[in-house]
Amino acid sequence: MSQPPSALLLGDTDSVGIALTALNAGDPHLGVTLAGDIPAGHKFALRDHAPGDAIVKYGQVMGQATAPIRAGEHVHTQNAGMSAHGLGPAQSRGQLPPPPERRSFQGFLRKDGRVGTRNFIGVIASVNCSSTVCNAIARAANDRLLPRFPNVDGFVPIVHDQGCGIATGGEGFELLVRVLKGYRDHVNFGGVMLVGLGCEVNQLTLYQRDDWTRERHASFNIQDVGGSAAAVARALEILETIAEVANRDTRSTVPVSGLTLGMQCGGSDGFSGITANPALGVASDLLVAGGGTSILSETPEVYGAEHLLIARASDADGDKLRAMIGWWERYTSQNGASLDNNPSPGNKRGGITTILEKSLGAVAKGGLAPVAGVYGYGEQIRTPGFVYMDSPGYDPVAATGQVASGANLIAFTTGRGSCFGAHPAPSLKLASNSALWHSMQADMDIDCGKVVEGTISLPEMGQEIYHKLLDTASGARTKSEEFGYGDAEFVPWRIGAVL
């Protein structure tokens, strides 16, 4: 087998090359002689750049030179920075691949036709004041009840630090209620209990449903049952009945149209936009071609690449996405921040220089499919296909919104080694490089670094991810589930004053 390349040119018009391994000063690569050592995943100039010249990667402008750069020099924060965004050719509406041969998985078919990938029972706090009690209820139920109910995957506490000290109207309150309702109705819950304190702003009456059944749903306030210890005892009595009913649920063969995938990236590096993200994009296209749904989010991390999504959307959805970008520009400016505050220090150590570069790699998770819809944070997704949901780039907040919108599975790419789970949706971790895969195998599910090592093609990597998604949806446990991630990652987006 031939040796894999040590450097990569991503596009014919690119002005930088990518080091696939650590490169040494004086070595020739891609037609230039390196002026210094280049870390793996980082960029080097393929031609001279004067200050202000565009730096091109992926065939798109990812920044500009802030100092003279000679061919062969390391291109990073010391000589490159932000430029005008949205520059470069935009691909027209994408073409889906043929439907995959495998178009079914083993899931929990619910009465309303939706499909669960897990069969948890949720213990949901309406307010921060009931969060400790909800944690205690879930621990006790998992210890005392769960062993008797093999078809129940566990009792999951959904706890947070909001629900009181906020206005009873406005965007912040509406987002919290929308997210909690999304979790209340989540398809991966075979039953749900909501627990409040009693005097909070976010009252339990907001979450009652006419179609609730006593067999699967319950709610009460701690103040009404005699306090914290009494609340745990009361909850265990109720949850035993709910678990008896949920335990009757079994997996059956269901079409892949029942799968809604939330796509996340965190701790990205210079390989993320070359391996894990585009490979996940291939898997997303296969899922959509089979009738399923995939969700891209994190608006501050598509900033500078939004034109690539708008070109694949209807005029109305394109306008929605433009409006979201405009909101984020105003929001960051009003709060003394900049969208180029992202990338993080870890991203930069991994070779990412500007938010434009990071965004160009991040949108690759969306593959080539047309944009079938654009949604607000936590809005219920009604449109199958590839869709966009507005959210911050902060991973727990973004994933919380996707799960509230209906994601029953999460795929999370990382280059630096993010650790994450998202109850009740199982979370797969995709390593962008093999060094990460080997160093954190207990956390990573898939090694996408094989692409740059030349042992697998990008389409083949996408196929591998697609099959892993269906295996996970069918009950195979992820590394994050094995470790116990998921209870602490419910973080609804907080907007507005704390009163």
Tab-separated table of C-alpha atoms in Angstrom:
chain	number	residue	atom	x	y	z
A	1	MET	CA	0.000	0.000	0.000
A	2	SER	CA	1.297	3.464	-0.925
A	3	GLN	CA	2.133	5.986	1.762
A	4	PRO	CA	-0.664	8.489	2.493
A	5	PRO	CA	0.107	12.119	1.530
A	6	SER	CA	1.663	14.359	4.157
A	7	ALA	CA	-0.008	17.539	2.880
A	8	LEU	CA	-3.311	18.275	1.167
A	9	LEU	CA	-4.690	20.872	-1.244
A	10	LEU	CA	-8.442	21.088	-0.696
A	11	GLY	CA	-9.391	23.268	-3.687
A	12	ASP	CA	-7.788	24.340	-6.938
A	13	THR	CA	-8.046	28.019	-5.982
A	14	ASP	CA	-6.788	27.591	-2.400
A	15	SER	CA	-3.859	29.736	-1.290
A	16	VAL	CA	-2.956	27.405	1.611
A	17	GLY	CA	-2.112	23.742	1.993
A	18	ILE	CA	-2.934	21.548	4.981
A	19	ALA	CA	-0.354	19.573	6.931
A	20	LEU	CA	-1.747	16.075	7.449
A	21	THR	CA	1.215	15.197	9.670
A	22	ALA	CA	3.748	17.374	11.462
A	23	LEU	CA	5.994	18.815	8.715
A	24	ASN	CA	9.599	19.977	9.038
A	25	ALA	CA	11.184	23.249	7.958
A	26	GLY	CA	13.016	22.980	4.656
A	27	ASP	CA	10.914	20.114	3.298
A	28	PRO	CA	9.122	20.549	-0.050
A	29	HIS	CA	5.349	20.137	-0.067
A	30	LEU	CA	2.735	21.062	-2.699
A	31	GLY	CA	5.318	22.972	-4.724
A	32	VAL	CA	6.742	25.129	-1.927
A	33	THR	CA	9.590	24.758	0.562
A	34	LEU	CA	8.472	25.123	4.157
A	35	ALA	CA	9.948	28.108	5.969
A	36	GLY	CA	9.303	26.585	9.392
A	37	ASP	CA	7.823	23.576	11.153
A	38	ILE	CA	4.074	23.096	10.532
A	39	PRO	CA	1.980	21.241	13.156
A	40	ALA	CA	-0.464	18.586	11.958
A	41	GLY	CA	-3.796	20.100	10.918
A	42	HIS	CA	-2.312	23.571	10.398
A	43	LYS	CA	-1.944	25.617	7.193
A	44	PHE	CA	1.024	26.826	5.162
A	45	ALA	CA	1.070	29.406	2.364
A	46	LEU	CA	1.249	28.218	-1.233
A	47	ARG	CA	1.987	31.718	-2.516
A	48	ASP	CA	3.016	35.086	-1.167
A	49	HIS	CA	0.319	37.184	0.540
A	50	ALA	CA	0.469	40.911	1.179
A	51	PRO	CA	-1.416	42.383	4.151
A	52	GLY	CA	-5.125	42.440	3.285
A	53	ASP	CA	-4.883	39.643	0.711
A	54	ALA	CA	-7.568	36.969	0.903
A	55	ILE	CA	-6.596	33.592	2.317
A	56	VAL	CA	-8.511	30.880	0.495
A	57	LYS	CA	-9.348	27.400	1.842
A	58	TYR	CA	-12.104	25.036	0.649
A	59	GLY	CA	-12.286	27.351	-2.391
A	60	GLN	CA	-13.705	30.037	-0.066
A	61	VAL	CA	-12.282	33.104	1.673
A	62	MET	CA	-11.476	32.095	5.259
A	63	GLY	CA	-9.696	35.307	6.288
A	64	GLN	CA	-7.074	37.795	5.240
A	65	ALA	CA	-3.362	38.290	5.770
A	66	THR	CA	-2.623	40.685	8.623
A	67	ALA	CA	1.119	40.706	7.841
A	68	PRO	CA	3.262	39.767	4.857
A	69	ILE	CA	3.252	35.983	4.357
A	70	ARG	CA	5.827	34.254	2.177
A	71	ALA	CA	5.152	31.005	0.347
A	72	GLY	CA	5.986	28.123	2.676
A	73	GLU	CA	5.268	30.018	5.911
A	74	HIS	CA	2.924	28.859	8.642
A	75	VAL	CA	-0.451	30.619	8.261
A	76	HIS	CA	-2.212	31.144	11.575
A	77	THR	CA	-3.174	33.782	14.138
A	78	GLN	CA	0.247	35.481	13.999
A	79	ASN	CA	-0.301	36.585	10.382
A	80	ALA	CA	-3.974	35.946	9.508
A	81	GLY	CA	-7.298	37.225	10.781
A	82	MET	CA	-10.943	37.969	10.077
A	83	SER	CA	-12.157	39.418	6.787
A	84	ALA	CA	-15.489	40.191	5.190
A	85	HIS	CA	-17.612	37.041	5.248
A	86	GLY	CA	-19.735	35.206	2.708
A	87	LEU	CA	-17.104	35.509	-0.005
A	88	GLY	CA	-16.706	32.739	-2.535
A	89	PRO	CA	-18.812	30.618	-4.870
A	90	ALA	CA	-22.030	29.155	-3.487
A	91	GLN	CA	-23.063	25.720	-4.618
A	92	SER	CA	-26.560	25.471	-6.054
A	93	ARG	CA	-29.205	23.284	-4.457
A	94	GLY	CA	-27.649	19.932	-3.768
A	95	GLN	CA	-28.335	16.526	-5.194
A	96	LEU	CA	-29.094	13.591	-2.923
A	97	PRO	CA	-27.460	10.211	-3.459
A	98	PRO	CA	-29.687	7.242	-4.341
A	99	PRO	CA	-31.600	5.864	-1.342
A	100	PRO	CA	-29.379	3.535	0.706
A	101	GLU	CA	-30.040	-0.188	0.654
A	102	ARG	CA	-30.474	-0.261	4.421
A	103	ARG	CA	-33.588	1.751	5.207
A	104	SER	CA	-34.832	0.365	8.511
A	105	PHE	CA	-33.794	-0.042	12.129
A	106	GLN	CA	-35.174	-1.487	15.347
A	107	GLY	CA	-37.036	1.242	17.203
A	108	PHE	CA	-39.933	1.868	19.585
A	109	LEU	CA	-43.022	2.672	17.507
A	110	ARG	CA	-45.262	5.063	19.447
A	111	LYS	CA	-49.026	5.410	19.078
A	112	ASP	CA	-48.694	8.695	17.177
A	113	GLY	CA	-46.442	7.077	14.553
A	114	ARG	CA	-43.179	8.560	15.797
A	115	VAL	CA	-40.256	6.275	16.606
A	116	GLY	CA	-38.055	6.199	19.680
A	117	THR	CA	-34.442	5.058	19.678
A	118	ARG	CA	-34.521	4.600	23.467
A	119	ASN	CA	-37.248	3.905	26.036
A	120	PHE	CA	-36.395	6.131	28.988
A	121	ILE	CA	-38.691	7.558	31.643
A	122	GLY	CA	-38.139	11.276	32.172
A	123	VAL	CA	-38.169	13.074	35.524
A	124	ILE	CA	-38.418	16.714	34.471
A	125	ALA	CA	-37.945	19.731	36.736
A	126	SER	CA	-40.098	22.761	35.977
A	127	VAL	CA	-37.747	24.977	38.000
A	128	ASN	CA	-34.264	24.971	39.485
A	129	CYS	CA	-35.863	24.593	42.929
A	130	SER	CA	-37.037	21.060	42.082
A	131	SER	CA	-33.832	19.958	40.337
A	132	THR	CA	-32.212	18.382	43.414
A	133	VAL	CA	-35.366	16.432	44.142
A	134	CYS	CA	-35.596	15.267	40.505
A	135	ASN	CA	-32.011	14.013	40.702
A	136	ALA	CA	-32.843	12.164	43.924
A	137	ILE	CA	-35.967	10.650	42.366
A	138	ALA	CA	-34.072	9.398	39.322
A	139	ARG	CA	-31.271	7.902	41.455
A	140	ALA	CA	-33.723	6.102	43.690
A	141	ALA	CA	-35.792	4.847	40.756
A	142	ASN	CA	-32.720	3.552	38.940
A	143	ASP	CA	-31.574	1.752	42.083
A	144	ARG	CA	-34.888	0.330	43.278
A	145	LEU	CA	-37.171	0.044	40.251
A	146	LEU	CA	-35.099	-0.294	37.093
A	147	PRO	CA	-33.842	-3.867	37.673
A	148	ARG	CA	-37.449	-5.079	37.475
A	149	PHE	CA	-38.145	-3.474	34.091
A	150	PRO	CA	-35.715	-4.704	31.402
A	151	ASN	CA	-37.410	-2.823	28.540
A	152	VAL	CA	-36.944	0.538	30.292
A	153	ASP	CA	-33.544	2.082	29.536
A	154	GLY	CA	-33.457	4.148	32.686
A	155	PHE	CA	-34.975	7.016	34.665
A	156	VAL	CA	-33.502	10.273	33.367
A	157	PRO	CA	-33.445	13.530	35.357
A	158	ILE	CA	-33.970	16.608	33.186
A	159	VAL	CA	-32.816	19.419	35.482
A	160	HIS	CA	-31.725	23.030	34.977
A	161	ASP	CA	-31.156	26.385	36.676
A	162	GLN	CA	-34.128	28.331	35.309
A	163	GLY	CA	-37.888	28.602	35.890
A	164	CYS	CA	-38.083	31.426	38.409
A	165	GLY	CA	-36.667	34.939	38.699
A	166	ILE	CA	-37.686	35.551	35.084
A	167	ALA	CA	-40.424	37.535	33.388
A	168	THR	CA	-43.624	35.633	32.628
A	169	GLY	CA	-43.426	36.657	29.001
A	170	GLY	CA	-40.891	37.505	26.373
A	171	GLU	CA	-38.435	35.485	24.364
A	172	GLY	CA	-36.519	33.969	27.286
A	173	PHE	CA	-39.607	32.552	28.973
A	174	GLU	CA	-41.031	31.331	25.670
A	175	LEU	CA	-37.815	29.468	24.869
A	176	LEU	CA	-37.784	27.711	28.238
A	177	VAL	CA	-41.418	26.603	27.921
A	178	ARG	CA	-40.866	25.464	24.320
A	179	VAL	CA	-37.847	23.386	25.276
A	180	LEU	CA	-39.489	21.764	28.298
A	181	LYS	CA	-42.560	20.892	26.221
A	182	GLY	CA	-40.281	19.365	23.601
A	183	TYR	CA	-38.725	17.135	26.259
A	184	ARG	CA	-42.083	16.388	27.861
A	185	ASP	CA	-43.272	15.024	24.504
A	186	HIS	CA	-39.985	13.461	23.380
A	187	VAL	CA	-40.364	10.189	21.529
A	188	ASN	CA	-37.518	8.564	23.512
A	189	PHE	CA	-39.572	8.835	26.701
A	190	GLY	CA	-41.968	5.958	27.340
A	191	GLY	CA	-43.265	7.896	30.317
A	192	VAL	CA	-42.770	11.277	31.989
A	193	MET	CA	-43.071	12.829	35.424
A	194	LEU	CA	-42.871	16.611	35.888
A	195	VAL	CA	-41.945	17.971	39.318
A	196	GLY	CA	-42.294	21.591	40.425
A	197	LEU	CA	-41.775	23.382	43.705
A	198	GLY	CA	-45.142	25.128	43.668
A	199	CYS	CA	-44.540	28.872	43.870
A	200	GLU	CA	-42.317	29.337	40.802
A	201	VAL	CA	-42.981	31.456	37.719
A	202	ASN	CA	-42.860	28.397	35.452
A	203	GLN	CA	-45.981	26.669	36.760
A	204	LEU	CA	-46.786	23.020	36.033
A	205	THR	CA	-50.179	24.066	34.655
A	206	LEU	CA	-48.356	25.223	31.527
A	207	TYR	CA	-47.412	21.617	30.757
A	208	GLN	CA	-50.688	19.750	31.164
A	209	ARG	CA	-52.046	17.930	28.104
A	210	ASP	CA	-55.593	16.737	27.499
A	211	ASP	CA	-54.341	13.515	25.944
A	212	TRP	CA	-52.115	12.565	28.877
A	213	THR	CA	-52.742	9.166	30.418
A	214	ARG	CA	-52.281	8.364	34.095
A	215	GLU	CA	-50.430	5.225	33.042
A	216	ARG	CA	-47.560	7.176	31.418
A	217	HIS	CA	-47.689	10.752	32.729
A	218	ALA	CA	-47.758	12.474	36.104
A	219	SER	CA	-46.929	15.800	37.744
A	220	PHE	CA	-46.915	17.282	41.230
A	221	ASN	CA	-45.404	20.092	43.319
A	222	ILE	CA	-43.029	19.416	46.201
A	223	GLN	CA	-44.902	21.890	48.421
A	224	ASP	CA	-48.145	19.968	47.872
A	225	VAL	CA	-46.830	16.556	48.989
A	226	GLY	CA	-44.979	17.515	52.162
A	227	GLY	CA	-41.443	18.387	51.150
A	228	SER	CA	-38.388	16.853	49.555
A	229	ALA	CA	-38.275	13.399	51.153
A	230	ALA	CA	-42.028	12.984	50.772
A	231	ALA	CA	-41.708	13.994	47.109
A	232	VAL	CA	-39.185	11.223	46.459
A	233	ALA	CA	-41.385	8.644	48.165
A	234	ARG	CA	-44.467	9.805	46.271
A	235	ALA	CA	-42.594	9.808	42.981
A	236	LEU	CA	-41.424	6.215	43.413
A	237	GLU	CA	-45.014	5.065	43.923
A	238	ILE	CA	-46.122	6.790	40.721
A	239	LEU	CA	-43.079	5.791	38.681
A	240	GLU	CA	-43.591	2.129	39.475
A	241	THR	CA	-46.931	2.275	37.665
A	242	ILE	CA	-45.456	4.229	34.751
A	243	ALA	CA	-42.578	1.768	34.441
A	244	GLU	CA	-44.950	-1.200	34.350
A	245	VAL	CA	-46.622	0.298	31.291
A	246	ALA	CA	-43.410	1.481	29.594
A	247	ASN	CA	-41.905	-1.972	30.079
A	248	ARG	CA	-44.473	-3.342	27.623
A	249	ASP	CA	-42.826	-1.323	24.846
A	250	THR	CA	-40.594	-3.394	22.592
A	251	ARG	CA	-38.476	-2.717	19.530
A	252	SER	CA	-39.759	-3.534	16.060
A	253	THR	CA	-38.564	-2.983	12.497
A	254	VAL	CA	-39.320	0.608	11.501
A	255	PRO	CA	-38.368	2.737	8.468
A	256	VAL	CA	-35.416	5.115	8.633
A	257	SER	CA	-37.913	7.954	8.178
A	258	GLY	CA	-38.427	7.619	11.948
A	259	LEU	CA	-34.904	8.852	12.615
A	260	THR	CA	-34.152	12.518	13.345
A	261	LEU	CA	-30.439	13.206	13.675
A	262	GLY	CA	-29.022	16.206	15.505
A	263	MET	CA	-25.544	17.071	14.188
A	264	GLN	CA	-23.033	18.756	16.500
A	265	CYS	CA	-19.343	19.621	16.486
A	266	GLY	CA	-17.194	20.664	19.408
A	267	GLY	CA	-13.503	20.912	20.140
A	268	SER	CA	-12.931	21.157	16.393
A	269	ASP	CA	-9.475	21.116	14.842
A	270	GLY	CA	-7.876	21.524	11.436
A	271	PHE	CA	-8.953	18.004	10.473
A	272	SER	CA	-12.638	18.422	11.378
A	273	GLY	CA	-13.553	20.095	8.093
A	274	ILE	CA	-11.585	17.485	6.122
A	275	THR	CA	-12.641	14.203	7.729
A	276	ALA	CA	-15.362	13.972	10.384
A	277	ASN	CA	-17.613	16.827	9.261
A	278	PRO	CA	-17.800	15.997	5.526
A	279	ALA	CA	-18.063	12.283	6.341
A	280	LEU	CA	-21.017	13.057	8.609
A	281	GLY	CA	-22.376	15.106	5.696
A	282	VAL	CA	-22.292	11.979	3.530
A	283	ALA	CA	-24.160	10.059	6.239
A	284	SER	CA	-26.676	12.906	6.546
A	285	ASP	CA	-27.336	12.789	2.804
A	286	LEU	CA	-27.870	9.020	2.970
A	287	LEU	CA	-30.295	9.439	5.872
A	288	VAL	CA	-32.242	12.140	4.037
A	289	ALA	CA	-32.279	10.074	0.822
A	290	GLY	CA	-33.812	7.254	2.857
A	291	GLY	CA	-36.606	9.501	4.162
A	292	GLY	CA	-35.072	10.590	7.479
A	293	THR	CA	-34.302	14.009	8.942
A	294	SER	CA	-31.041	15.668	9.930
A	295	ILE	CA	-30.610	18.950	11.816
A	296	LEU	CA	-27.722	21.411	11.483
A	297	SER	CA	-27.468	24.189	14.080
A	298	GLU	CA	-25.029	26.534	15.849
A	299	THR	CA	-25.602	29.796	13.959
A	300	PRO	CA	-22.420	31.532	15.221
A	301	GLU	CA	-20.529	28.579	13.737
A	302	VAL	CA	-22.042	28.846	10.257
A	303	TYR	CA	-21.288	32.574	10.189
A	304	GLY	CA	-19.304	33.235	7.047
A	305	ALA	CA	-20.592	30.087	5.377
A	306	GLU	CA	-24.306	30.826	5.494
A	307	HIS	CA	-24.296	31.617	1.758
A	308	LEU	CA	-23.578	27.938	1.115
A	309	LEU	CA	-26.785	26.998	2.938
A	310	ILE	CA	-28.901	29.840	1.542
A	311	ALA	CA	-28.051	28.699	-1.995
A	312	ARG	CA	-29.644	25.338	-1.157
A	313	ALA	CA	-32.800	26.791	0.431
A	314	SER	CA	-36.071	28.240	-0.797
A	315	ASP	CA	-36.279	32.021	-0.941
A	316	ALA	CA	-38.385	32.086	2.237
A	317	ASP	CA	-36.022	29.832	4.169
A	318	GLY	CA	-33.009	31.725	2.864
A	319	ASP	CA	-34.538	34.931	4.214
A	320	LYS	CA	-35.104	33.255	7.597
A	321	LEU	CA	-31.460	32.236	7.799
A	322	ARG	CA	-30.276	35.729	6.801
A	323	ALA	CA	-32.468	37.176	9.548
A	324	MET	CA	-30.929	34.794	12.076
A	325	ILE	CA	-27.421	35.868	11.074
A	326	GLY	CA	-28.471	39.514	11.409
A	327	TRP	CA	-29.902	38.860	14.870
A	328	TRP	CA	-26.612	37.293	15.992
A	329	GLU	CA	-24.589	40.206	14.610
A	330	ARG	CA	-26.733	42.664	16.594
A	331	TYR	CA	-26.826	40.467	19.691
A	332	THR	CA	-23.060	40.073	19.927
A	333	SER	CA	-22.445	43.743	19.177
A	334	GLN	CA	-24.901	44.879	21.858
A	335	ASN	CA	-23.146	42.668	24.406
A	336	GLY	CA	-19.631	43.852	23.594
A	337	ALA	CA	-18.670	40.661	21.769
A	338	SER	CA	-17.792	39.597	18.263
A	339	LEU	CA	-18.708	36.526	16.299
A	340	ASP	CA	-14.976	36.086	15.726
A	341	ASN	CA	-14.589	35.518	19.502
A	342	ASN	CA	-15.167	31.959	18.297
A	343	PRO	CA	-12.954	29.892	17.547
A	344	SER	CA	-11.855	28.870	21.019
A	345	PRO	CA	-8.247	28.546	22.203
A	346	GLY	CA	-8.472	24.785	21.695
A	347	ASN	CA	-9.726	25.260	18.128
A	348	LYS	CA	-6.760	27.518	17.427
A	349	ARG	CA	-4.269	25.052	18.848
A	350	GLY	CA	-5.802	22.511	16.486
A	351	GLY	CA	-5.148	24.746	13.467
A	352	ILE	CA	-8.357	26.798	13.052
A	353	THR	CA	-7.585	30.502	12.657
A	354	THR	CA	-10.883	32.377	12.121
A	355	ILE	CA	-14.596	31.783	12.590
A	356	LEU	CA	-14.899	31.858	8.797
A	357	GLU	CA	-12.564	28.872	8.518
A	358	LYS	CA	-14.354	27.080	11.325
A	359	SER	CA	-17.754	27.722	9.763
A	360	LEU	CA	-16.686	26.497	6.337
A	361	GLY	CA	-15.708	23.218	7.942
A	362	ALA	CA	-18.797	23.077	10.186
A	363	VAL	CA	-21.358	23.383	7.376
A	364	ALA	CA	-19.824	20.290	5.772
A	365	LYS	CA	-21.861	18.290	8.298
A	366	GLY	CA	-24.901	19.245	6.236
A	367	GLY	CA	-23.754	17.357	3.155
A	368	LEU	CA	-25.256	18.414	-0.172
A	369	ALA	CA	-28.984	17.965	0.409
A	370	PRO	CA	-31.393	20.851	-0.210
A	371	VAL	CA	-32.421	22.781	2.906
A	372	ALA	CA	-35.980	21.600	3.574
A	373	GLY	CA	-36.750	24.014	6.408
A	374	VAL	CA	-35.344	26.649	8.783
A	375	TYR	CA	-36.572	26.612	12.391
A	376	GLY	CA	-36.229	28.623	15.555
A	377	TYR	CA	-34.564	27.220	18.663
A	378	GLY	CA	-36.436	24.185	19.991
A	379	GLU	CA	-39.251	24.449	17.456
A	380	GLN	CA	-40.879	21.146	16.563
A	381	ILE	CA	-39.533	19.981	13.203
A	382	ARG	CA	-42.350	18.917	10.921
A	383	THR	CA	-40.444	18.748	7.641
A	384	PRO	CA	-38.450	15.617	6.758
A	385	GLY	CA	-35.095	16.155	5.081
A	386	PHE	CA	-32.101	18.316	5.906
A	387	VAL	CA	-33.164	21.260	8.081
A	388	TYR	CA	-31.559	24.112	9.983
A	389	MET	CA	-32.346	25.123	13.585
A	390	ASP	CA	-31.071	28.363	15.125
A	391	SER	CA	-28.958	28.008	18.248
A	392	PRO	CA	-25.813	29.264	19.957
A	393	GLY	CA	-22.573	27.468	19.186
A	394	TYR	CA	-22.277	26.324	22.814
A	395	ASP	CA	-22.687	22.565	22.458
A	396	PRO	CA	-24.996	21.726	25.394
A	397	VAL	CA	-27.369	24.579	24.515
A	398	ALA	CA	-27.386	23.656	20.810
A	399	ALA	CA	-27.974	19.949	21.444
A	400	THR	CA	-30.707	20.726	23.990
A	401	GLY	CA	-32.548	22.698	21.308
A	402	GLN	CA	-32.142	19.903	18.755
A	403	VAL	CA	-33.485	17.292	21.161
A	404	ALA	CA	-36.399	19.581	22.055
A	405	SER	CA	-37.076	19.914	18.315
A	406	GLY	CA	-37.315	16.129	17.989
A	407	ALA	CA	-33.807	14.724	17.502
A	408	ASN	CA	-33.792	11.129	18.735
A	409	LEU	CA	-30.085	10.633	17.980
A	410	ILE	CA	-27.010	12.917	18.112
A	411	ALA	CA	-23.787	12.686	16.074
A	412	PHE	CA	-21.008	14.824	17.546
A	413	THR	CA	-17.727	15.417	15.706
A	414	THR	CA	-14.605	16.488	17.581
A	415	GLY	CA	-10.932	16.988	16.909
A	416	ARG	CA	-9.698	17.963	20.359
A	417	GLY	CA	-11.723	15.439	22.356
A	418	SER	CA	-15.099	16.792	23.519
A	419	CYS	CA	-16.935	14.601	26.032
A	420	PHE	CA	-20.702	14.763	25.735
A	421	GLY	CA	-24.059	13.031	26.096
A	422	ALA	CA	-27.611	14.279	25.581
A	423	HIS	CA	-30.322	12.307	27.375
A	424	PRO	CA	-32.707	11.070	26.177
A	425	ALA	CA	-31.010	10.974	22.745
A	426	PRO	CA	-27.947	8.688	22.463
A	427	SER	CA	-24.832	10.553	21.307
A	428	LEU	CA	-22.181	9.174	18.954
A	429	LYS	CA	-18.714	10.749	19.039
A	430	LEU	CA	-16.748	11.036	15.771
A	431	ALA	CA	-12.993	11.648	16.082
A	432	SER	CA	-11.578	13.800	13.280
A	433	ASN	CA	-8.067	12.356	13.629
A	434	SER	CA	-6.650	8.977	14.558
A	435	ALA	CA	-4.383	10.390	17.271
A	436	LEU	CA	-7.505	11.434	19.180
A	437	TRP	CA	-9.133	8.069	18.480
A	438	HIS	CA	-6.175	6.238	20.026
A	439	SER	CA	-5.789	8.584	22.997
A	440	MET	CA	-9.520	8.691	23.931
A	441	GLN	CA	-10.947	5.405	22.692
A	442	ALA	CA	-13.185	5.120	25.744
A	443	ASP	CA	-15.000	8.279	24.574
A	444	MET	CA	-14.883	8.021	20.770
A	445	ASP	CA	-17.214	5.804	18.704
A	446	ILE	CA	-15.787	6.277	15.192
A	447	ASP	CA	-12.293	7.042	13.875
A	448	CYS	CA	-12.670	9.416	10.917
A	449	GLY	CA	-8.899	9.945	10.806
A	450	LYS	CA	-8.738	6.892	8.565
A	451	VAL	CA	-9.671	9.221	5.694
A	452	VAL	CA	-6.378	11.150	5.785
A	453	GLU	CA	-4.450	7.964	6.450
A	454	GLY	CA	-5.734	6.680	3.118
A	455	THR	CA	-7.303	3.477	4.454
A	456	ILE	CA	-10.844	4.549	3.576
A	457	SER	CA	-12.441	7.047	1.209
A	458	LEU	CA	-14.715	9.864	2.370
A	459	PRO	CA	-17.852	8.215	0.851
A	460	GLU	CA	-16.925	4.935	2.539
A	461	MET	CA	-16.444	6.752	5.834
A	462	GLY	CA	-19.888	8.280	5.427
A	463	GLN	CA	-21.360	4.838	4.824
A	464	GLU	CA	-19.678	3.557	7.990
A	465	ILE	CA	-21.164	6.430	9.990
A	466	TYR	CA	-24.615	5.844	8.490
A	467	HIS	CA	-24.604	2.183	9.534
A	468	LYS	CA	-23.323	3.115	13.002
A	469	LEU	CA	-26.201	5.581	13.341
A	470	LEU	CA	-28.741	2.868	12.549
A	471	ASP	CA	-27.044	0.380	14.868
A	472	THR	CA	-27.167	2.950	17.668
A	473	ALA	CA	-30.794	3.784	16.924
A	474	SER	CA	-31.478	0.047	17.190
A	475	GLY	CA	-30.099	-0.114	20.734
A	476	ALA	CA	-26.300	-0.412	20.488
A	477	ARG	CA	-24.877	1.658	23.336
A	478	THR	CA	-22.517	4.537	22.657
A	479	LYS	CA	-19.324	5.292	24.561
A	480	SER	CA	-20.956	8.301	26.228
A	481	GLU	CA	-23.847	6.105	27.387
A	482	GLU	CA	-21.411	3.549	28.796
A	483	PHE	CA	-19.697	6.238	30.870
A	484	GLY	CA	-22.944	7.834	32.016
A	485	TYR	CA	-23.005	11.135	30.145
A	486	GLY	CA	-26.323	12.876	29.578
A	487	ASP	CA	-27.746	13.965	32.929
A	488	ALA	CA	-25.810	17.255	33.190
A	489	GLU	CA	-26.007	18.359	29.549
A	490	PHE	CA	-29.587	19.680	29.503
A	491	VAL	CA	-28.955	23.439	29.119
A	492	PRO	CA	-31.831	25.501	27.692
A	493	TRP	CA	-30.794	28.743	25.992
A	494	ARG	CA	-31.094	31.608	28.488
A	495	ILE	CA	-32.101	34.960	26.981
A	496	GLY	CA	-33.235	37.976	28.959
A	497	ALA	CA	-32.958	39.438	32.427
A	498	VAL	CA	-32.697	37.435	35.633
A	499	LEU	CA	-35.009	39.262	38.039
